[in-house]
Amino acid sequence: MAPSDTADKTSVALAAASEQMQILSAGGSFCFCSVGMLLFNKYAISAFPLECSLVSMQLAFASVALLLFAGHTIHIGSFRDLVRWCAVIPFFSGMLLTSILALKNAPMSLLIVLRCMSPLMSMIAEQMYPERLPVTKEIIASIVLMTAGGALYVRDLKMVHLAGVGWVILNAGIAVCDRCLQRLFLSKENHPVDISKTGVTWINNTLGLIPVLIAAYCTGEFARVPAAWAALSHMDMFIILMTCVIGLGICYTGIWAQSLISATSFLVMINANKFIIIFIEFCLHAKVLTSMQACGACLAVGGACFYGFARQASERAVLEKQQLLPGK
């Protein structure tokens, strides 16, 4: 074997290892922020029940913090890139608002279980991409498992929580649109925008303020903010501050992860770490789960994990087929 061939193989192996480490770092960081954001938001919306104002504070904090501490890394290639990315803004703002409303009207476990259905919607949306992945029998089996788990969980759902189902479903749908659009504009295979990761994070939070503030005005929240803020304890204020800090982290790590993996794999990764939330909610007695609901929740989240492995195998098969083509 020629020395040049050995050097090329070593270079390829190092590049693959580096990319895998980036994926693990991005995914791990996002999962940590995701769990923390869900927990802190659940407490924050109970203490400060003005969803639009709460989201506005989180967005404003992230926007100002990025300008102050990472302004030199914000890069926007052209006005056309900015206009293209603006298509994400309504879905980004809508995802944040509906997530808060879902947490306000439903237990965290309900939000988690129904969100496990989001990879199915994401997979359908990804079929419209220029480069799409095939649907295998393993993927179909995992979808059946997730659907069965969701059905078991909802079967014993208390009537008082049914009001939150609509917000959860709406949130899942908007999240799919948001993730697919971000993936489309960030993926190297799909003509990405020339904007840095901090740039798109800053755009999301700054322009995302506009529709949220409009919603706050239309719902009359501005008049209720002084009284709601005066009723907060120091611990409540700390929790709200933590939602702002973690919100900034989740924005950046989410974009970082989506630039490395497919939208479906990203949503599966989100669902896979939700075993922690189910365990925490059960231990804290925020909601007593029936044996049927516990079984359904585990089936749904387990199906999401299985789905991730199935998608990874599908992606690997496509890559190997491409490498066998002439000129590859």
XYZ file of N, CA and C in Angstrom, residues 60-327:
804
model
N -35.328 38.634 24.710
C -34.577 39.886 24.871
C -33.244 39.630 25.567
N -33.257 38.778 26.583
C -32.023 38.437 27.305
C -31.007 37.815 26.354
N -31.456 36.857 25.547
C -30.556 36.182 24.613
C -30.006 37.145 23.572
N -30.862 38.028 23.057
C -30.441 38.980 22.036
C -29.373 39.926 22.558
N -29.586 40.495 23.740
C -28.632 41.441 24.327
C -27.334 40.729 24.712
N -27.461 39.526 25.307
C -26.275 38.777 25.733
C -25.378 38.428 24.537
N -25.987 38.047 23.429
C -25.202 37.708 22.239
C -24.466 38.928 21.689
N -25.137 40.078 21.685
C -24.492 41.296 21.195
C -23.319 41.702 22.085
N -23.492 41.573 23.404
C -22.470 42.007 24.338
C -21.260 41.081 24.367
N -21.517 39.765 24.366
C -20.436 38.809 24.597
C -19.985 38.043 23.347
N -20.797 38.075 22.298
C -20.415 37.329 21.090
C -20.706 38.112 19.825
N -20.751 39.433 19.948
C -21.072 40.268 18.797
C -20.087 40.115 17.644
N -18.818 39.872 17.989
C -17.785 39.756 16.940
C -17.932 38.465 16.135
N -18.699 37.512 16.640
C -18.878 36.242 15.914
C -20.150 36.222 15.077
N -20.960 37.276 15.176
C -22.196 37.336 14.394
C -21.857 37.725 12.956
N -22.106 36.812 12.048
C -21.803 37.056 10.632
C -23.047 36.788 9.789
N -23.442 37.768 8.994
C -24.563 37.627 8.058
C -24.010 37.937 6.670
N -23.945 36.907 5.817
C -23.291 37.042 4.528
C -23.899 38.081 3.608
N -25.215 38.093 3.509
C -25.874 39.024 2.593
C -27.311 39.259 3.047
N -27.912 40.281 2.476
C -29.314 40.582 2.785
C -30.213 39.428 2.324
N -29.837 38.788 1.237
C -30.617 37.648 0.734
C -30.613 36.496 1.734
N -29.465 36.243 2.358
C -29.385 35.204 3.383
C -30.295 35.545 4.568
N -30.305 36.814 4.955
C -31.158 37.251 6.061
C -32.634 37.051 5.726
N -33.014 37.426 4.497
C -34.409 37.272 4.074
C -34.799 35.796 4.041
N -33.918 34.944 3.544
C -34.195 33.504 3.519
C -34.427 32.987 4.935
N -33.579 33.403 5.880
C -33.693 32.906 7.258
C -34.945 33.428 7.957
N -35.462 34.563 7.513
C -36.663 35.136 8.139
C -37.873 34.208 8.044
N -37.825 33.257 7.114
C -38.922 32.281 7.009
C -39.025 31.426 8.267
N -37.928 31.339 9.015
C -37.909 30.529 10.238
C -38.594 31.249 11.402
N -38.538 32.579 11.416
C -38.921 33.375 12.585
C -40.338 33.083 13.105
N -41.387 33.080 12.256
C -42.735 32.809 12.791
C -42.844 31.447 13.473
N -42.169 30.442 12.916
C -42.220 29.103 13.502
C -41.421 29.040 14.800
N -40.295 29.752 14.844
C -39.483 29.792 16.067
C -40.268 30.423 17.216
N -40.880 31.572 16.958
C -41.672 32.253 17.991
C -42.886 31.415 18.383
N -43.553 30.842 17.380
C -44.725 30.018 17.660
C -44.380 28.793 18.468
N -43.226 28.194 18.207
C -42.794 27.018 18.964
C -42.574 27.369 20.434
N -41.942 28.505 20.706
C -41.693 28.917 22.084
C -42.999 29.204 22.829
N -43.898 29.935 22.178
C -45.160 30.290 22.827
C -46.035 29.069 23.093
N -46.189 28.210 22.104
C -47.046 27.035 22.295
C -46.432 26.063 23.297
N -45.107 26.036 23.408
C -44.456 25.198 24.415
C -44.799 25.671 25.821
N -44.751 26.990 26.027
C -45.107 27.554 27.328
C -46.575 27.299 27.645
N -47.452 27.481 26.649
C -48.883 27.265 26.855
C -49.179 25.791 27.132
N -48.433 24.899 26.486
C -48.614 23.471 26.748
C -48.202 23.133 28.177
N -47.089 23.698 28.641
C -46.633 23.454 30.012
C -47.597 24.049 31.039
N -48.233 25.146 30.650
C -49.170 25.816 31.556
C -50.447 25.003 31.735
N -50.842 24.246 30.710
C -52.128 23.552 30.726
C -52.033 22.031 30.777
N -50.818 21.497 30.835
C -50.667 20.038 30.800
C -49.431 19.615 31.583
N -49.406 18.377 32.080
C -48.206 17.875 32.754
C -47.064 17.685 31.768
N -45.836 17.699 32.278
C -44.663 17.558 31.408
C -44.656 16.222 30.679
N -45.142 15.172 31.349
C -45.129 13.848 30.726
C -46.032 13.791 29.492
N -47.155 14.521 29.524
C -48.028 14.576 28.346
C -47.314 15.255 27.186
N -46.637 16.348 27.499
C -45.885 17.072 26.471
C -44.827 16.169 25.851
N -44.171 15.388 26.680
C -43.102 14.502 26.210
C -43.648 13.393 25.327
N -44.727 12.734 25.783
C -45.258 11.586 25.052
C -45.774 11.995 23.679
N -46.543 13.075 23.611
C -47.087 13.491 22.327
C -46.008 14.066 21.409
N -44.953 14.612 21.985
C -43.849 15.097 21.163
C -43.101 13.956 20.487
N -43.247 12.754 21.038
C -42.598 11.599 20.406
C -43.165 11.341 19.014
N -44.332 11.906 18.720
C -44.914 11.740 17.391
C -44.276 12.672 16.360
N -43.517 13.654 16.837
C -42.965 14.661 15.931
C -42.005 14.090 14.882
N -41.203 13.041 15.173
C -40.353 12.513 14.099
C -41.136 12.004 12.895
N -42.357 11.512 13.123
C -43.184 11.055 12.010
C -43.493 12.214 11.074
N -43.912 13.355 11.644
C -44.194 14.534 10.832
C -42.931 15.060 10.170
N -41.825 15.001 10.907
C -40.551 15.462 10.358
C -40.121 14.600 9.177
N -40.322 13.291 9.294
C -39.948 12.377 8.222
C -40.735 12.670 6.949
N -42.024 12.961 7.113
C -42.862 13.296 5.956
C -42.365 14.591 5.305
N -42.046 15.577 6.150
C -41.559 16.860 5.624
C -40.217 16.700 4.916
N -39.355 15.827 5.429
C -38.028 15.636 4.839
C -38.091 14.981 3.459
N -39.215 14.363 3.139
C -39.346 13.752 1.816
C -39.378 14.809 0.705
N -39.580 16.062 1.073
C -39.585 17.156 0.098
C -38.200 17.769 -0.091
N -37.218 17.281 0.669
C -35.850 17.796 0.553
C -35.213 17.327 -0.754
N -34.233 18.078 -1.271
C -33.508 17.615 -2.462
C -32.816 16.269 -2.214
N -32.255 16.100 -0.999
C -31.614 14.839 -0.615
C -32.449 14.216 0.499
N -33.239 13.190 0.192
C -34.107 12.580 1.202
C -33.694 11.136 1.472
N -34.040 10.684 2.659
C -33.655 9.346 3.089
C -34.798 8.361 2.876
N -34.483 7.077 2.567
C -35.537 6.075 2.377
C -36.181 5.674 3.702
N -37.436 5.228 3.624
C -38.169 4.752 4.802
C -38.069 3.231 4.837
N -37.460 2.692 5.907
C -37.251 1.254 6.030
C -38.318 0.622 6.919
N -38.349 -0.712 6.952
C -39.327 -1.418 7.787
C -39.050 -1.191 9.277
N -37.767 -0.984 9.629
C -37.432 -0.685 11.029
C -37.998 0.668 11.440
N -37.964 1.618 10.537
C -38.527 2.942 10.822
C -40.033 2.842 11.021
N -40.695 2.091 10.163
C -42.143 1.907 10.289
C -42.493 1.222 11.605
N -41.700 0.211 12.003
C -41.942 -0.503 13.259
C -41.812 0.439 14.458
N -40.820 1.322 14.431
C -40.631 2.255 15.539
C -41.779 3.262 15.617
N -42.306 3.646 14.461
C -43.455 4.559 14.441
C -44.673 3.898 15.084
N -44.877 2.625 14.756
C -45.984 1.874 15.360
C -45.821 1.815 16.875
N -44.592 1.600 17.338
C -44.315 1.521 18.769
C -44.594 2.853 19.459
N -44.152 3.952 18.854
C -44.403 5.272 19.429
C -45.889 5.592 19.474
N -46.604 5.259 18.399
C -48.041 5.523 18.344
C -48.797 4.715 19.392
N -48.420 3.444 19.564
C -49.063 2.596 20.568
C -48.817 3.142 21.976
N -47.581 3.585 22.230
C -47.269 4.164 23.538
C -48.064 5.426 23.816
N -48.166 6.290 22.805
C -48.953 7.511 22.970
C -50.417 7.215 23.242
N -50.956 6.213 22.555
C -52.362 5.837 22.756
C -52.594 5.306 24.167
N -51.663 4.505 24.681
C -51.788 3.971 26.037
C -51.734 5.091 27.077
N -50.864 6.056 26.856
C -50.743 7.153 27.816
C -52.010 8.005 27.843
N -52.491 8.386 26.677
C -53.649 9.281 26.589
C -54.927 8.592 27.084
N -54.962 7.257 27.016
C -56.152 6.497 27.403
C -56.593 6.816 28.826
N -55.640 6.946 29.761
C -55.969 7.217 31.165
C -55.757 8.679 31.545
N -55.709 9.545 30.564
C -55.476 10.962 30.843
C -56.684 11.588 31.534
N -56.421 12.356 32.582
C -57.497 13.013 33.311
C -58.123 14.119 32.464
N -59.432 14.324 32.659
C -60.164 15.317 31.868
C -59.582 16.717 32.009
N -59.053 17.035 33.198
C -58.549 18.376 33.444
C -57.347 18.706 32.547
N -56.674 17.657 32.065
C -55.490 17.871 31.240
C -55.774 17.839 29.741
N -57.021 17.563 29.371
C -57.347 17.478 27.945
C -57.176 18.822 27.240
N -57.336 19.916 27.992
C -57.186 21.245 27.395
C -55.768 21.461 26.884
N -54.810 20.774 27.496
C -53.432 20.944 27.076
C -53.045 20.127 25.857
N -53.879 19.134 25.483
C -53.549 18.265 24.359
C -53.420 19.062 23.064
N -54.362 19.978 22.858
C -54.343 20.792 21.639
C -53.071 21.617 21.527
N -52.628 22.221 22.650
C -51.406 23.017 22.622
C -50.183 22.148 22.355
N -50.187 20.927 22.916
C -49.057 20.022 22.703
C -48.960 19.617 21.232
N -50.093 19.262 20.633
C -50.108 18.855 19.228
C -49.692 20.013 18.327
N -50.224 21.214 18.630
C -49.850 22.398 17.844
C -48.359 22.684 17.981
N -47.846 22.557 19.202
C -46.421 22.785 19.435
C -45.564 21.793 18.655
N -45.989 20.530 18.634
C -45.224 19.511 17.904
C -45.205 19.820 16.408
N -46.349 20.237 15.866
C -46.420 20.570 14.447
C -45.546 21.761 14.084
N -45.590 22.808 14.906
C -44.777 23.996 14.646
C -43.297 23.668 14.807
N -42.963 22.830 15.797
C -41.573 22.439 16.019
C -41.006 21.704 14.805
N -41.815 20.854 14.198
C -41.372 20.138 13.000
C -41.065 21.123 11.880
N -41.956 22.086 11.659
C -41.720 23.100 10.617
C -40.458 23.900 10.906
N -40.283 24.284 12.179
C -39.110 25.057 12.572
C -37.828 24.269 12.344
N -37.800 23.010 12.808
C -36.584 22.195 12.679
C -36.269 21.873 11.220
N -37.290 21.588 10.445
C -37.058 21.256 9.032
C -36.545 22.468 8.255
N -37.109 23.632 8.525
C -36.634 24.844 7.842
C -35.201 25.163 8.252
N -34.906 25.068 9.551
C -33.551 25.350 10.006
C -32.565 24.356 9.408
N -32.970 23.088 9.364
C -32.114 22.073 8.760
C -31.885 22.375 7.277
N -32.939 22.806 6.585
C -32.837 23.112 5.156
C -31.854 24.245 4.903
N -31.876 25.265 5.775
C -31.020 26.431 5.584
C -29.610 26.262 6.162
N -29.401 25.190 6.960
C -28.097 24.996 7.591
C -27.304 23.837 7.010
N -28.023 22.855 6.454
C -27.359 21.650 5.963
C -26.450 21.946 4.780
N -25.288 21.314 4.770
C -24.322 21.509 3.696
C -24.837 20.974 2.360
N -25.768 20.016 2.414
C -26.295 19.411 1.189
C -27.439 20.206 0.573
N -27.967 21.211 1.287
C -29.186 21.890 0.837
C -29.014 23.393 0.666
N -27.873 23.825 0.115
C -27.631 25.248 -0.163
C -27.820 26.105 1.099
N -26.917 25.984 2.076
C -27.083 26.699 3.349
C -26.908 28.208 3.218
N -27.466 28.927 4.182
C -27.283 30.374 4.228
C -25.883 30.675 4.750
N -25.366 31.815 4.348
C -24.032 32.240 4.803
C -24.185 33.095 6.055
N -24.587 32.441 7.135
C -24.772 33.104 8.431
C -24.142 32.214 9.500
N -23.395 32.822 10.422
C -22.757 32.047 11.481
C -23.808 31.511 12.460
N -23.416 30.538 13.282
C -24.338 29.952 14.254
C -24.821 30.997 15.252
N -23.911 31.843 15.720
C -24.340 32.918 16.613
C -25.211 33.928 15.877
N -24.964 34.068 14.565
C -25.770 34.990 13.763
C -27.223 34.554 13.677
N -27.451 33.285 13.365
C -28.836 32.815 13.265
C -29.497 32.779 14.645
N -28.700 32.513 15.695
C -29.251 32.555 17.061
C -29.707 33.962 17.409
N -28.883 34.945 17.053
C -29.242 36.342 17.343
C -30.456 36.773 16.519
N -30.508 36.399 15.254
C -31.653 36.746 14.402
C -32.939 36.133 14.966
N -32.881 34.860 15.352
C -34.060 34.195 15.905
C -34.611 34.938 17.116
N -33.714 35.290 18.039
C -34.152 35.920 19.281
C -34.556 37.377 19.095
N -33.854 38.094 18.210
C -34.163 39.519 18.013
C -35.438 39.705 17.205
N -35.520 39.082 16.037
C -36.719 39.215 15.213
C -37.885 38.420 15.793
N -37.569 37.374 16.544
C -38.633 36.600 17.186
C -39.396 37.388 18.232
N -38.777 38.446 18.738
C -39.450 39.324 19.718
C -40.678 40.001 19.123
N -40.630 40.307 17.840
C -41.701 41.093 17.217
C -43.059 40.403 17.309
N -43.212 39.162 16.812
C -44.528 38.515 16.923
C -44.943 38.233 18.369
N -43.974 37.984 19.254
C -44.312 37.702 20.655
C -44.832 38.963 21.343
N -44.197 40.102 21.081
C -44.667 41.364 21.665
C -46.041 41.750 21.121
N -46.287 41.483 19.862
C -47.608 41.741 19.279
C -48.662 40.884 19.978
N -48.328 39.614 20.225
C -49.257 38.714 20.924
C -49.507 39.194 22.352
N -48.455 39.687 23.021
C -48.605 40.202 24.385
C -49.524 41.419 24.417
N -49.378 42.296 23.437
C -50.232 43.492 23.359
C -51.689 43.108 23.100
N -51.888 42.175 22.174
C -53.256 41.769 21.812
C -53.976 41.068 22.951
N -53.240 40.385 23.801
C -53.865 39.677 24.927
C -53.923 40.532 26.191
N -53.438 41.762 26.130
C -53.517 42.671 27.276
C -52.567 42.337 28.408
N -51.467 41.670 28.092
C -50.532 41.258 29.144
C -49.753 42.426 29.736
N -49.486 43.445 28.939
C -48.652 44.553 29.414
C -49.227 45.199 30.674
N -50.536 45.288 30.751
C -51.177 45.913 31.913
C -51.068 45.043 33.158
N -50.866 43.739 32.986
C -50.815 42.817 34.132
C -49.402 42.521 34.600
N -48.392 42.958 33.848
C -47.008 42.649 34.201
C -46.582 43.210 35.557
N -46.853 44.506 35.883
C -46.393 45.038 37.182
C -46.908 44.241 38.383
N -48.181 43.888 38.385
C -48.745 43.138 39.512
C -48.164 41.731 39.585
N -48.010 41.105 38.438
C -47.462 39.745 38.415
C -46.008 39.735 38.874
N -45.242 40.752 38.468
C -43.836 40.818 38.869
C -43.695 41.093 40.358
N -44.559 41.962 40.905
C -44.505 42.303 42.328
C -44.808 41.091 43.212
N -45.573 40.136 42.686
C -45.946 38.958 43.467
C -44.865 37.880 43.484
N -43.784 38.063 42.710
C -42.729 37.053 42.628
C -41.826 37.079 43.859
N -41.407 35.900 44.308
C -40.409 35.798 45.368
C -39.018 35.844 44.736
N -37.990 35.903 45.584
C -36.630 35.918 45.055
C -36.303 34.608 44.324
N -36.832 33.506 44.831
C -36.618 32.220 44.175
C -37.294 32.191 42.804
N -38.505 32.769 42.729
C -39.202 32.847 41.443
C -38.393 33.646 40.427
N -37.821 34.753 40.873
C -37.009 35.582 39.982
C -35.770 34.826 39.511
N -35.182 34.048 40.418
C -34.009 33.254 40.045
C -34.371 32.217 38.990
N -35.511 31.570 39.151
C -35.956 30.565 38.187
C -36.187 31.201 36.816
N -36.811 32.380 36.797
C -37.034 33.078 35.525
C -35.706 33.447 34.877
N -34.741 33.899 35.689
C -33.410 34.207 35.165
C -32.766 32.958 34.562
N -32.931 31.816 35.230
C -32.356 30.570 34.722
C -32.987 30.171 33.391
N -34.287 30.435 33.216
C -34.915 30.123 31.928
C -34.302 30.977 30.817
N -33.920 32.211 31.164
C -33.293 33.084 30.168
C -31.902 32.570 29.794
N -31.123 32.166 30.798
C -29.762 31.683 30.557
C -29.796 30.372 29.770
N -30.633 29.428 30.214
C -30.712 28.137 29.538
C -31.326 28.301 28.151
N -32.259 29.250 28.018
C -32.857 29.520 26.710
C -31.819 29.953 25.699
N -30.865 30.765 26.132
C -29.770 31.175 25.253
C -28.939 29.960 24.847
N -28.674 29.092 25.812
C -27.899 27.886 25.526
C -28.609 26.941 24.575
N -29.912 26.793 24.758
C -30.669 25.852 23.923
C -30.763 26.355 22.485
N -30.808 27.664 22.306
C -30.840 28.226 20.945
C -29.551 27.897 20.200
N -28.432 28.159 20.853
C -27.139 27.942 20.175
C -26.869 26.457 19.949
N -27.049 25.639 20.999
C -26.749 24.209 20.860
C -27.717 23.533 19.898
N -28.961 24.036 19.815
C -29.917 23.475 18.871
C -29.486 23.703 17.436
N -29.048 24.924 17.141
C -28.573 25.244 15.788
C -27.289 24.478 15.476
N -26.416 24.352 16.466
C -25.171 23.601 16.305
C -25.471 22.145 15.947
N -26.406 21.545 16.672
C -26.747 20.137 16.427
C -27.416 19.956 15.068
N -28.313 20.889 14.707
C -29.050 20.747 13.449
C -28.164 20.920 12.223
N -27.032 21.591 12.382
C -26.110 21.737 11.259
C -25.309 20.457 11.027
N -25.389 19.504 11.968
C -24.603 18.274 11.886
C -25.429 17.032 11.598
N -26.718 17.047 11.979
C -27.553 15.853 11.807
C -28.866 16.234 11.132
N -29.611 15.222 10.661
C -30.875 15.473 9.976
C -31.939 15.954 10.956
N -33.000 16.570 10.432
C -34.075 17.091 11.275
C -34.753 15.973 12.058
N -34.942 14.815 11.419
C -35.586 13.701 12.115
C -34.694 13.188 13.240
N -33.404 13.026 12.971
C -32.475 12.576 14.007
C -32.428 13.575 15.160
N -32.525 14.863 14.841
C -32.524 15.893 15.879
C -33.747 15.755 16.779
N -34.913 15.563 16.177
C -36.124 15.424 16.975
C -36.117 14.133 17.785
N -35.550 13.078 17.240
C -35.427 11.819 17.983
C -34.504 12.009 19.184
N -33.418 12.740 18.990
C -32.483 13.018 20.075
C -33.173 13.768 21.211
N -34.047 14.720 20.849
C -34.803 15.456 21.854
C -35.677 14.500 22.664
N -36.368 13.606 21.959
C -37.291 12.689 22.629
C -36.569 11.671 23.509
N -35.384 11.233 23.080
C -34.690 10.151 23.774
C -34.285 10.525 25.199
N -34.016 11.813 25.454
C -33.587 12.190 26.802
C -34.755 12.463 27.743
N -35.975 12.260 27.252
C -37.131 12.591 28.066
C -37.462 11.538 29.133
N -36.746 10.404 29.119
C -36.886 9.454 30.229
C -36.583 10.167 31.555
N -35.633 11.101 31.496
C -35.235 11.839 32.702
C -36.400 12.660 33.233
N -37.119 13.332 32.323
C -38.241 14.168 32.734
C -39.354 13.315 33.353
N -39.657 12.186 32.721
C -40.699 11.302 33.252
C -40.325 10.840 34.659
N -39.066 10.476 34.840
C -38.592 10.022 36.147
C -38.690 11.143 37.183
N -38.253 12.357 36.802
C -38.286 13.489 37.724
C -39.717 13.843 38.098
N -40.607 13.880 37.110
C -42.000 14.228 37.394
C -42.646 13.193 38.303
N -42.318 11.934 38.083
C -42.866 10.874 38.919
C -42.356 10.992 40.353
N -41.061 11.273 40.519
C -40.460 11.368 41.853
C -40.947 12.588 42.623
N -41.175 13.683 41.910
C -41.624 14.912 42.570
C -43.134 14.949 42.776
N -43.835 13.920 42.315
C -45.296 13.814 42.475
C -46.033 14.990 41.836
N -45.433 15.539 40.775
C -46.134 16.597 40.033
C -47.394 16.023 39.393
N -47.326 14.764 39.051
C -48.499 14.086 38.501
C -48.305 12.590 38.742
N -49.290 11.948 39.375
C -49.200 10.518 39.643
C -49.618 9.766 38.387
N -48.687 9.006 37.825
C -48.956 8.248 36.612
C -49.570 6.900 36.957
N -50.561 6.490 36.192
C -51.097 5.141 36.342
C -50.108 4.163 35.712
N -50.273 2.878 36.025
C -49.374 1.875 35.448
C -49.489 1.858 33.920
N -50.713 2.088 33.406
C -50.918 2.114 31.958
C -50.200 3.309 31.330
N -50.270 4.462 31.990
C -49.603 5.656 31.470
C -48.084 5.515 31.518
N -47.578 4.933 32.607
C -46.137 4.718 32.722
C -45.650 3.784 31.616
N -46.421 2.739 31.356
C -46.072 1.802 30.286
C -46.108 2.501 28.931
N -47.151 3.297 28.703
C -47.278 4.018 27.438
C -46.162 5.021 27.230
N -45.802 5.749 28.297
C -44.723 6.734 28.196
C -43.405 6.059 27.839
N -43.123 4.929 28.493
C -41.874 4.212 28.212
C -41.867 3.650 26.786
N -43.016 3.150 26.333
C -43.112 2.634 24.969
C -42.857 3.746 23.948
N -43.478 4.907 24.181
C -43.348 6.026 23.243
C -41.910 6.527 23.161
N -41.302 6.738 24.326
C -39.927 7.244 24.336
C -38.959 6.167 23.846
N -39.230 4.912 24.210
C -38.398 3.818 23.709
C -38.490 3.695 22.199
N -39.706 3.879 21.663
C -39.876 3.873 20.212
C -39.097 4.986 19.549
N -39.031 6.148 20.226
C -38.259 7.271 19.681
C -36.771 6.946 19.633
N -36.291 6.246 20.667
C -34.874 5.839 20.678
C -34.594 4.833 19.560
N -35.482 3.848 19.402
C -35.339 2.849 18.346
C -35.369 3.510 16.979
N -36.220 4.547 16.867
C -36.335 5.301 15.627
C -35.008 5.962 15.263
N -34.310 6.443 16.293
C -33.021 7.078 16.052
C -32.019 6.107 15.458
N -31.986 4.877 15.992
C -31.071 3.867 15.453
C -31.462 3.491 14.020
N -32.781 3.400 13.767
C -33.252 3.053 12.425
C -32.877 4.133 11.420
N -33.013 5.394 11.807
C -32.655 6.499 10.920
C -31.143 6.535 10.672
N -30.377 6.254 11.712
C -28.932 6.246 11.559
C -28.494 5.165 10.567
N -29.127 3.994 10.658
C -28.809 2.905 9.727
C -29.190 3.278 8.301
N -30.333 3.962 8.152
C -30.784 4.392 6.834
C -29.818 5.409 6.238
N -29.372 6.359 7.052
C -28.424 7.372 6.594
C -27.092 6.732 6.181
N -26.635 5.737 6.965
C -25.380 5.062 6.655
C -25.472 4.294 5.340
N -26.632 3.651 5.106
C -26.821 2.882 3.869
C -26.782 3.793 2.644
N -27.404 4.968 2.760
C -27.393 5.931 1.653
C -25.982 6.420 1.379
N -25.228 6.703 2.440
C -23.857 7.182 2.289
C -22.981 6.130 1.616
N -23.130 4.878 2.023
C -22.337 3.800 1.415
C -22.687 3.618 -0.057
N -23.958 3.773 -0.404
C -24.375 3.643 -1.798
C -23.776 4.777 -2.642
N -23.743 5.987 -2.079
C -23.179 7.123 -2.799
C -21.688 6.940 -3.053
N -20.990 6.341 -2.097
C -19.549 6.145 -2.218
C -19.202 5.133 -3.315
N -20.164 4.254 -3.642
C -19.944 3.262 -4.678
C -20.192 3.795 -6.076
N -20.839 4.972 -6.164
C -21.135 5.561 -7.465
C -19.850 6.062 -8.127
N -19.799 6.068 -9.470
C -18.615 6.564 -10.180
C -18.341 8.024 -9.848
N -17.086 8.328 -9.612
C -16.705 9.718 -9.327
C -16.771 10.070 -7.866
